[in-house]
Tab-separated table of C-alpha atoms in Angstrom:
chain	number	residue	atom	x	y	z
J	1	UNK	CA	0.000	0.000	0.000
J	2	UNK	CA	2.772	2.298	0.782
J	3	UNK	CA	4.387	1.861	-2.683
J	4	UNK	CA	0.919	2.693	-4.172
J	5	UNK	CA	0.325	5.816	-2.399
J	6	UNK	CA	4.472	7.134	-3.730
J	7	UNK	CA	3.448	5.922	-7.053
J	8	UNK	CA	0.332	8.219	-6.355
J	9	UNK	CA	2.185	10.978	-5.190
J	10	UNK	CA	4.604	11.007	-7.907
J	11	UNK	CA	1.972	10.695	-10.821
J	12	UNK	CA	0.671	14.197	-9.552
J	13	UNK	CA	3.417	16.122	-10.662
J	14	UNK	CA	2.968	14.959	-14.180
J	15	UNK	CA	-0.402	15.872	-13.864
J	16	UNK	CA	-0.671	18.883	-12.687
J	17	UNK	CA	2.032	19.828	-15.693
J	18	UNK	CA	0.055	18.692	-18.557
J	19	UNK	CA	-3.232	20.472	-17.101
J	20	UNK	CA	-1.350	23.328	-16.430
J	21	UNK	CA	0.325	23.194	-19.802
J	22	UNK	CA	-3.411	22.719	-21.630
J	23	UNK	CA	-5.089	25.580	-19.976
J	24	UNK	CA	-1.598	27.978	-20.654
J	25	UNK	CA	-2.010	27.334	-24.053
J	26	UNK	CA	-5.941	27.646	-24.729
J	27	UNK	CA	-5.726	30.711	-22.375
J	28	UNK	CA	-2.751	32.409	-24.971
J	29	UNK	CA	-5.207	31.683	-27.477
J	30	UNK	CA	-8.384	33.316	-26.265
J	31	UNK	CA	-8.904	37.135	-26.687
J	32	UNK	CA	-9.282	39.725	-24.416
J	33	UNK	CA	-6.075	39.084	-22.456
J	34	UNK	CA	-5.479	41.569	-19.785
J	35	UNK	CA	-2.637	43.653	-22.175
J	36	UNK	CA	-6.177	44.457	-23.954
J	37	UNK	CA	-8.135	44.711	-20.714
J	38	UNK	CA	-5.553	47.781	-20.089
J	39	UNK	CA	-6.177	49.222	-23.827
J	40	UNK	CA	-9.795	49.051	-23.265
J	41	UNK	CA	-9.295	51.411	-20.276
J	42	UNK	CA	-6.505	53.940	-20.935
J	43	UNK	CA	-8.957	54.440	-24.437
J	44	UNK	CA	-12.048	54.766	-22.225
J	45	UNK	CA	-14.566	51.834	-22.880
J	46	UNK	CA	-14.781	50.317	-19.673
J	47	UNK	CA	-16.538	46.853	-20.974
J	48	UNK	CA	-13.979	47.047	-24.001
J	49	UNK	CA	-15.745	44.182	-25.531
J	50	UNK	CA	-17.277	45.454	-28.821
J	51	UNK	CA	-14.308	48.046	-29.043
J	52	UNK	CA	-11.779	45.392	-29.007
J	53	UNK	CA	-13.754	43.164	-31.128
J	54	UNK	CA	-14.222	45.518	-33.917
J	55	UNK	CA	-11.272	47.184	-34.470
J	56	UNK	CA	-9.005	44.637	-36.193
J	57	UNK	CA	-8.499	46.317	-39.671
J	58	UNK	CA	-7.060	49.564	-37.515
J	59	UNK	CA	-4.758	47.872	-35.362
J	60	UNK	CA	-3.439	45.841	-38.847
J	61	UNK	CA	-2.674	49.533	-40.062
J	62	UNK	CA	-0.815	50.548	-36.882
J	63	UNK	CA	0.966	47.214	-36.446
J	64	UNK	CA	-0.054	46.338	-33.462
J	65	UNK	CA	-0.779	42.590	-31.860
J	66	UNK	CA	-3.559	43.828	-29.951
J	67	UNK	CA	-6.990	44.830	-31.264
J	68	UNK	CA	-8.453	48.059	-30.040
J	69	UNK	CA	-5.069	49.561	-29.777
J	70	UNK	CA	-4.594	51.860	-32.774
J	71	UNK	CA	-4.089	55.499	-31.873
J	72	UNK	CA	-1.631	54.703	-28.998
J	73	UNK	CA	2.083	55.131	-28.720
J	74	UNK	CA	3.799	52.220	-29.368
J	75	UNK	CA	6.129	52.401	-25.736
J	76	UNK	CA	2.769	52.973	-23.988
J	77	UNK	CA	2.127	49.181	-25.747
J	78	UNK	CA	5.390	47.883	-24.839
J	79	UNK	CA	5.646	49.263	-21.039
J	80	UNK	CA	2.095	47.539	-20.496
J	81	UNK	CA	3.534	44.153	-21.698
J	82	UNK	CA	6.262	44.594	-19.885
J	83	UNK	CA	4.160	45.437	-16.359
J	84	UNK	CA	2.159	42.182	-17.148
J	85	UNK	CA	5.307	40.270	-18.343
J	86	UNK	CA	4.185	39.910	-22.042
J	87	UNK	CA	7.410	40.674	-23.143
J	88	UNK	CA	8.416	37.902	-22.841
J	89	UNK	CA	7.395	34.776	-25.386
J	90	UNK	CA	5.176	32.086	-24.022
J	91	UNK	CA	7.487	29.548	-23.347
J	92	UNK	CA	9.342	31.508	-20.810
J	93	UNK	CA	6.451	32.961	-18.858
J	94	UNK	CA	5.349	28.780	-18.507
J	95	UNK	CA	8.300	27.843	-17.033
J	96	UNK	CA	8.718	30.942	-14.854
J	97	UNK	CA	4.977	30.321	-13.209
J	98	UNK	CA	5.804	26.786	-13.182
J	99	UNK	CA	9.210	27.306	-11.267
J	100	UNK	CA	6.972	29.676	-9.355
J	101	UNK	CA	4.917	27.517	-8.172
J	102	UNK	CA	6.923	24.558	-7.083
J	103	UNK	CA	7.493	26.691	-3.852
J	104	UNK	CA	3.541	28.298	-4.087
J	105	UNK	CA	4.734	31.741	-5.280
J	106	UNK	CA	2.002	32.676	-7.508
J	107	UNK	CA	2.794	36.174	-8.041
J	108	UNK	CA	0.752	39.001	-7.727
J	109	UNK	CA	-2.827	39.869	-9.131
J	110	UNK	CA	-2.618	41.476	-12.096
J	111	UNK	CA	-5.777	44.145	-10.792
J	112	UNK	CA	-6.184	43.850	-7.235
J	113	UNK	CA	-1.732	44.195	-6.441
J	114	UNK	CA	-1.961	41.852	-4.523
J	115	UNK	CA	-0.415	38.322	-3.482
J	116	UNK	CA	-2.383	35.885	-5.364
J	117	UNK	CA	-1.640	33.394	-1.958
J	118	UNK	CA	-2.712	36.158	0.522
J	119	UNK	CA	-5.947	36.026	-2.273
J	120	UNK	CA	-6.500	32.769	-1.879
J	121	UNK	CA	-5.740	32.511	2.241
J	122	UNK	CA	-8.384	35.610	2.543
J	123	UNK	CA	-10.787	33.691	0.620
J	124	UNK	CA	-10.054	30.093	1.881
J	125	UNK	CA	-12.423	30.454	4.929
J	126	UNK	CA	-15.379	30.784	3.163
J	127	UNK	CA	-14.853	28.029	0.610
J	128	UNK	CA	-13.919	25.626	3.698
J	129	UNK	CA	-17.166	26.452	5.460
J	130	UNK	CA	-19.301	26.102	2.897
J	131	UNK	CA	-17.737	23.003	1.078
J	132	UNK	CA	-17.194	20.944	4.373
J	133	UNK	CA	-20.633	21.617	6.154
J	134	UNK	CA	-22.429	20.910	2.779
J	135	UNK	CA	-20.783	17.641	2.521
J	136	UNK	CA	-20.474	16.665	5.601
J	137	UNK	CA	-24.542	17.601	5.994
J	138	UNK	CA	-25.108	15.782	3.101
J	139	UNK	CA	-23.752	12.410	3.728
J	140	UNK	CA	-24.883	12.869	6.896
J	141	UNK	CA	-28.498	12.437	5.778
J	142	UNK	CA	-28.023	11.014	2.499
J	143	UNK	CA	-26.332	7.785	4.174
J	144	UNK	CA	-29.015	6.622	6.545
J	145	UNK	CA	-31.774	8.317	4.400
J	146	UNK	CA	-30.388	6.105	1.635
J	147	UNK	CA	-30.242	2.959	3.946
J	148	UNK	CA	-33.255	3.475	5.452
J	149	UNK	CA	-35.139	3.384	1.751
J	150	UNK	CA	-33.553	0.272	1.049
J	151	UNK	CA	-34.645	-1.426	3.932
J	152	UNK	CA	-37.842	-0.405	3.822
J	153	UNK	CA	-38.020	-0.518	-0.440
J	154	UNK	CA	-41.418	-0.034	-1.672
J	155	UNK	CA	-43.353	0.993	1.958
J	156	UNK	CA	-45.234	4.521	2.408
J	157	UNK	CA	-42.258	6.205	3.735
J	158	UNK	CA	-39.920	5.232	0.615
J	159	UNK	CA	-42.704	7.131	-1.509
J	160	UNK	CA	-43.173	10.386	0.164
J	161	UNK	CA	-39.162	10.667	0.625
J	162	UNK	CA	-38.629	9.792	-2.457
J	163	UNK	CA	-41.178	12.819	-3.189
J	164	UNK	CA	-39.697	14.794	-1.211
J	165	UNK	CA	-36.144	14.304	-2.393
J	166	UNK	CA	-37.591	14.845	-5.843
J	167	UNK	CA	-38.788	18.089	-5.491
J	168	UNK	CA	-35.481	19.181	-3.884
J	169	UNK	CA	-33.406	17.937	-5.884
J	170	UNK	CA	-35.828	20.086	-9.079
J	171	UNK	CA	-35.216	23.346	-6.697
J	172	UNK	CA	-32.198	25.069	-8.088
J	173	UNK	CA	-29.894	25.918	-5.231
J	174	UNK	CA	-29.399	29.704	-6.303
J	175	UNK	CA	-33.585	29.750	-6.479
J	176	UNK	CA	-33.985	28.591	-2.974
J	177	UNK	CA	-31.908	31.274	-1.543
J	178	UNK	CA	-33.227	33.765	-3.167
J	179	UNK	CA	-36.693	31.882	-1.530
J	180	UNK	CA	-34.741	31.681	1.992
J	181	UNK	CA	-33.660	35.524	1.897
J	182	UNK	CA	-37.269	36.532	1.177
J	183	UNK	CA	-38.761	34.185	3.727
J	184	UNK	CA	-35.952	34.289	6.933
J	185	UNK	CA	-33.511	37.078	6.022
J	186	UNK	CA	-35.712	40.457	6.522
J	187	UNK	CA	-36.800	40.053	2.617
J	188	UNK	CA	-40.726	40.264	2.934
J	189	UNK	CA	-41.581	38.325	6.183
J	190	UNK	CA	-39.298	37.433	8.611
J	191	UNK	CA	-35.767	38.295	9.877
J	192	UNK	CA	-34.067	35.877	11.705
J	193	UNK	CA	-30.510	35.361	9.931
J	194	UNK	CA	-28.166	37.770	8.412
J	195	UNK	CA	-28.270	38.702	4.547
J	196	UNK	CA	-24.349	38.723	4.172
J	197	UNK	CA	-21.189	37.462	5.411
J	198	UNK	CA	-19.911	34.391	7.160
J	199	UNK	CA	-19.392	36.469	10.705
J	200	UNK	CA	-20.661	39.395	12.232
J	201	UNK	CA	-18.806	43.049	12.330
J	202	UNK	CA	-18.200	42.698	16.340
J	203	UNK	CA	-17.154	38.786	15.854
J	204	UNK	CA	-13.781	39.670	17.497
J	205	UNK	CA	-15.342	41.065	20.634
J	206	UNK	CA	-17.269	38.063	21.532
J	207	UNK	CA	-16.920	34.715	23.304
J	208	UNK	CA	-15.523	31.797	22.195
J	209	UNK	CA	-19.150	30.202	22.860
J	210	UNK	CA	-20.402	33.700	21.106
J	211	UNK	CA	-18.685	33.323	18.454
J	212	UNK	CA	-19.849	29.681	17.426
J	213	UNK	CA	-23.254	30.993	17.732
J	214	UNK	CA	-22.427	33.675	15.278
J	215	UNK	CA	-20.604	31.683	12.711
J	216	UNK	CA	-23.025	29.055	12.641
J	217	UNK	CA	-26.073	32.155	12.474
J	218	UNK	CA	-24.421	33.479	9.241
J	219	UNK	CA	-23.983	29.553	7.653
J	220	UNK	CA	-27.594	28.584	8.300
J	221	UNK	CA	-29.186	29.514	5.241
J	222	UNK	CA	-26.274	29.298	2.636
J	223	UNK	CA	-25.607	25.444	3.829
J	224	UNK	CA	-29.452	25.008	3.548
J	225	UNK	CA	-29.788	26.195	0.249
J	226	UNK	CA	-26.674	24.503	-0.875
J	227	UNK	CA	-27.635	20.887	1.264
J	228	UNK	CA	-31.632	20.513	-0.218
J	229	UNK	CA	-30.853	20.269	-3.771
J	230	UNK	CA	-26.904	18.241	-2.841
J	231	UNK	CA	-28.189	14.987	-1.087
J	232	UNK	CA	-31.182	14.025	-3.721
J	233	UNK	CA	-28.286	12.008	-5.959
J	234	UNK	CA	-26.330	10.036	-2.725
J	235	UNK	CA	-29.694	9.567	-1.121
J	236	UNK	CA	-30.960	7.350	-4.498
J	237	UNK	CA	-27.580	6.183	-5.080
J	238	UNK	CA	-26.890	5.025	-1.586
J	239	UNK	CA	-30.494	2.718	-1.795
J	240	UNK	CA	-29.792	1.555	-5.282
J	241	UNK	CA	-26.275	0.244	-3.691
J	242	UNK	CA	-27.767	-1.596	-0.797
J	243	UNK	CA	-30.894	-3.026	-2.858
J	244	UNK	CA	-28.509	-4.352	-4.930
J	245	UNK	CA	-26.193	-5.899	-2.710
J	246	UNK	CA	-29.261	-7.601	-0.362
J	247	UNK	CA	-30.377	-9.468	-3.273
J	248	UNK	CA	-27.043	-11.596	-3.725
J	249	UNK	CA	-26.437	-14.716	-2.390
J	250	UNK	CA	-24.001	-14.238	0.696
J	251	UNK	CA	-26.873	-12.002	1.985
J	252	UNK	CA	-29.207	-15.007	1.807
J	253	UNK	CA	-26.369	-17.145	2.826
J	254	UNK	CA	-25.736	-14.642	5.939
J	255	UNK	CA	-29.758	-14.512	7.113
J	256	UNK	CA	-29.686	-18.464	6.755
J	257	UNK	CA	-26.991	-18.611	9.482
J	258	UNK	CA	-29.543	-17.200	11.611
J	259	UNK	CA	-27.637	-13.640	12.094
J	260	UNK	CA	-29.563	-10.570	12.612
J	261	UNK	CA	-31.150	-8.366	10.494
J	262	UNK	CA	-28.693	-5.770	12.157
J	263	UNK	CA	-25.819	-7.706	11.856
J	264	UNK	CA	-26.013	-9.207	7.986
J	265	UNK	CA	-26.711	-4.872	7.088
J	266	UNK	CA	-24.275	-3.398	8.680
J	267	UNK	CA	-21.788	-6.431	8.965
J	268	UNK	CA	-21.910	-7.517	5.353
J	269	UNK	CA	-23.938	-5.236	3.246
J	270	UNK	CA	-22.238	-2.049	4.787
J	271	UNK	CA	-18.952	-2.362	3.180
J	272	UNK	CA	-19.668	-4.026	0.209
J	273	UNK	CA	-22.874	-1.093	-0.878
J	274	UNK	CA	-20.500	1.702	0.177
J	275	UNK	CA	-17.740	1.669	-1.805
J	276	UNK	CA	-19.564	3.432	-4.979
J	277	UNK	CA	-20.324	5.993	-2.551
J	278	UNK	CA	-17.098	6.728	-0.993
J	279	UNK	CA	-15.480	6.573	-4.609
J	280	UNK	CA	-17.640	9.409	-5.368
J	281	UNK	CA	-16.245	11.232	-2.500
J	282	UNK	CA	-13.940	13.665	-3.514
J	283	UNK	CA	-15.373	15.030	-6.659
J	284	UNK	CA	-18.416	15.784	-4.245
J	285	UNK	CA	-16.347	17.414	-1.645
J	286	UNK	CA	-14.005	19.570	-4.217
J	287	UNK	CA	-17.174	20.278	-6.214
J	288	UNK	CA	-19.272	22.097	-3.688
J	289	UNK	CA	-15.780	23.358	-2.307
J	290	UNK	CA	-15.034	25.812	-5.699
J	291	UNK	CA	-17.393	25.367	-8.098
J	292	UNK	CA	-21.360	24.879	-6.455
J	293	UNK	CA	-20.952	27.488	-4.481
J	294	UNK	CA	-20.799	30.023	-6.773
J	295	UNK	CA	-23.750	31.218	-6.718
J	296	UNK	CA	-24.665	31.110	-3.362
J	297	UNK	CA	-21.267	33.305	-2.759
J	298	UNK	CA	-22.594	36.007	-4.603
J	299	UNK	CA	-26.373	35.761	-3.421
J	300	UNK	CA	-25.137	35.831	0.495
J	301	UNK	CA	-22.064	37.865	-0.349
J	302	UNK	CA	-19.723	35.182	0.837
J	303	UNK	CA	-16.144	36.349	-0.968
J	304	UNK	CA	-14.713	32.711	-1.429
J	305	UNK	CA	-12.794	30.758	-4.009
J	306	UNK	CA	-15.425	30.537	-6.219
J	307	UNK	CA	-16.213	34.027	-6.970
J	308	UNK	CA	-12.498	34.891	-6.850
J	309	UNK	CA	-12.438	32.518	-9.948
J	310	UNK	CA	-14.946	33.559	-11.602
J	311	UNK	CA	-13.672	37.263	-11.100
J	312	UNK	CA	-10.718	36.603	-12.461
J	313	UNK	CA	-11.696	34.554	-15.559
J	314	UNK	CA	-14.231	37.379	-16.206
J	315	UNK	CA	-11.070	40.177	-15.418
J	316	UNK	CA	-8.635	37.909	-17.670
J	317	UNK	CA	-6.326	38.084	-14.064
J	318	UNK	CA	-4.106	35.222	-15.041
J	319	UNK	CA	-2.090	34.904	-11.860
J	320	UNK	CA	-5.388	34.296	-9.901
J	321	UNK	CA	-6.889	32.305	-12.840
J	322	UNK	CA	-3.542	29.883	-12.753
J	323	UNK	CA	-3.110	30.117	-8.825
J	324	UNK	CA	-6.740	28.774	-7.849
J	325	UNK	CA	-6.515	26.190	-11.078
J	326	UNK	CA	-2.938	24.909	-9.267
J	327	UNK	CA	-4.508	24.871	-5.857
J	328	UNK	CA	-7.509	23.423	-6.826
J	329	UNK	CA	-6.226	20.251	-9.246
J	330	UNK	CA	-3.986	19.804	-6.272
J	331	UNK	CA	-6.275	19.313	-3.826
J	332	UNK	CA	-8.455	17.404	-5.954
J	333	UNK	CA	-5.839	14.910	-6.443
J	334	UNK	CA	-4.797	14.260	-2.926
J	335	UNK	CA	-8.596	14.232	-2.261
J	336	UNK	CA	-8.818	11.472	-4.882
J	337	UNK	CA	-5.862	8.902	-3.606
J	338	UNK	CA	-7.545	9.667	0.315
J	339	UNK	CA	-10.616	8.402	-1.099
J	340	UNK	CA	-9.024	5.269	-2.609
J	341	UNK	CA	-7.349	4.914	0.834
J	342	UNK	CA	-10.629	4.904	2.476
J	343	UNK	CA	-11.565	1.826	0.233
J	344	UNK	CA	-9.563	-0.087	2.221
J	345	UNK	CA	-10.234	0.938	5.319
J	346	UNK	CA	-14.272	0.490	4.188
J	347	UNK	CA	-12.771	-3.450	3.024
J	348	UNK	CA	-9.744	-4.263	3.715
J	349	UNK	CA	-9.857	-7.348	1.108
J	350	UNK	CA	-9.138	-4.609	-1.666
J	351	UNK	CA	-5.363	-4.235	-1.970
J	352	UNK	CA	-4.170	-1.603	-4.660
J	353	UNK	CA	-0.359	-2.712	-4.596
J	354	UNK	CA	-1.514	-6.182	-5.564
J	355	UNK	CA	-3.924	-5.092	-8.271
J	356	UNK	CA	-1.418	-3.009	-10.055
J	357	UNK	CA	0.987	-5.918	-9.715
């Protein structure tokens, strides 16, 4: 198992490379980069968009790479390249991130001057909150939910949750809070959580038991809005797993030995139905970490990961747009080989090292 887990480790680096590498190049391809962001600007169209796009024939006649950026002095072009290190081919600025980040330096922001790692540390707290109280939540309830339904296949209460789960899961997560805001936040009726932010403004001046309260206060309706549409998929999937594990034959096998209903579940069923479900692990967990809660960042005005992504794919910020891609992929790997670990703490009879072998 050791050996595995190096062999793990080790085919990371290669990884992260040729994703890195793929995204460098489709990114040097798109338009828009942030030399023309700064065009855009110093010629006054904020948005940029339909300037830049429209312009090509002039910039031919002026010689410039850049579209919108006839009419300007040639150094003005050259200093701006140089500020955002396009004067230098594509190659180079590759290997310098890449060098960069095999000790996390990032750089800086291209707009906001700062750190791209004090970025991501500032926004890290949000994007832990959310990610690991949604998941944990959700497989939370989804587990015995899930178990539950199997047991108890076909009976009243596997309809009306199965209802139930149904119309959550058709509930788009963005739509409920926007439903939870007007309903609990001070929207039209009643005001019993905060609209924004993941503490209050006096958080520092309370107790530790005060500030628990508070944190979880401000969490409530995000992780709600975020959990009710989340567990639909494990819930079904966890049933599906143990209905069709307690039709084989060791089940029967197991019940004719006289064991309990108790025992033959959770001793031989458990381990066997689970292992789908922990193998989807990870992309759950890294999922709602960055990407699902989007949304709900900007409807609760939670400044995490995800809306510093999107900001910066939207603001062509390439240092952030490279950092969070780098931290992310990493995480998602080491994610990935934990979950294969916890196959074999679920059942020990799988054995990677012997598999490969």
């Amino acid at each position: 198992m050791l050996a595995y887990i190096i062999r793990r480790l080790l085919l990371i680096i290669p990884t992260i490379f040729g994703i890195l590498l793929i995204n460098f190049m489709i990114i040097q391809a798109a338009p828009g980069g942030p030399v023309e962001q700064m065009i855009a600007q110093l010629e006054g169209f904020e948005g940029g968009t339909s300037r830049i796009s429209g312009s090509a024939a002039g910039d031919a006649a002026t010689g410039s790479n850049y579209r919108g950026a006839q009419g300007l002095d040639p150094d003005i072009i050259a200093e701006i390249e140089r500020m955002y290190g396009f004067d230098r081919p594509a190659h180079e600025r590759f290997w310098m991130m890449i060098k960069g980040y095999l000790t996390f330096d990032f750089g800086d922001s291209f707009f906001r001057d700062t750190p791209v790692i004090d970025l991501i540390i500032e926004k890290m707290p949000v994007s832990i909150s959310l990610g690991l109280w949604t998941t944990l939540i959700t497989y939370l309830i989804s587990i015995p939910l899930g178990i539950r339904k199997a047991v108890r296949h076909g009976s009243s209460f596997d309809v009306w949750t199965s209802s139930l789960i149904i119309v959550g899961y058709a509930i788009p997560g963005f739509l409920l809070a926007i439903l939870l805001i007007v309903l609990f936040a001070g929207g039209s009726y009643l005001d019993w959580f905060p609209l924004r932010g993941l503490t209050s403004n006096n958080w520092g001046e309370l107790s530790t038991w005060g500030k628990i309260k508070d944190y979880a206060w401000h969490l409530v309706l995000p992780i709600t809005a975020m959990v009710i549409g989340s567990f639909a998929t494990l819930t079904m999937l966890t049933k599906n797993c143990f209905l069709d594990e307690i039709g084989k034959q060791y089940v029967v096998t197991a019940r004719a030995k006289g064991l309990s209903e108790g025992r033959v579940l959770y001793g031989h069923i458990f381990r066997n139905a689970m292992l789908l479900i922990i193998a989807g692990f990870p992309a759950a967990l890294i999922s709602v970490f960055f990407t699902g809660a989007l949304l709900i960042e900007v409807i609760f005005s939670l400044d995490g990961l995800g809306l510093l992504g999107f900001e910066a794919a939207i603001n062509r910020d390439y240092p952030v747009m490279f950092g969070t891609l780098y931290i992310f992929t990493l995480l998602g790997l080491i994610v990935k080989l934990i979950g294969d670990i916890t196959y074999t703490l679920v059942d020990p009879r799988i054995d990677f090292a012997s598999r490969e072998g």
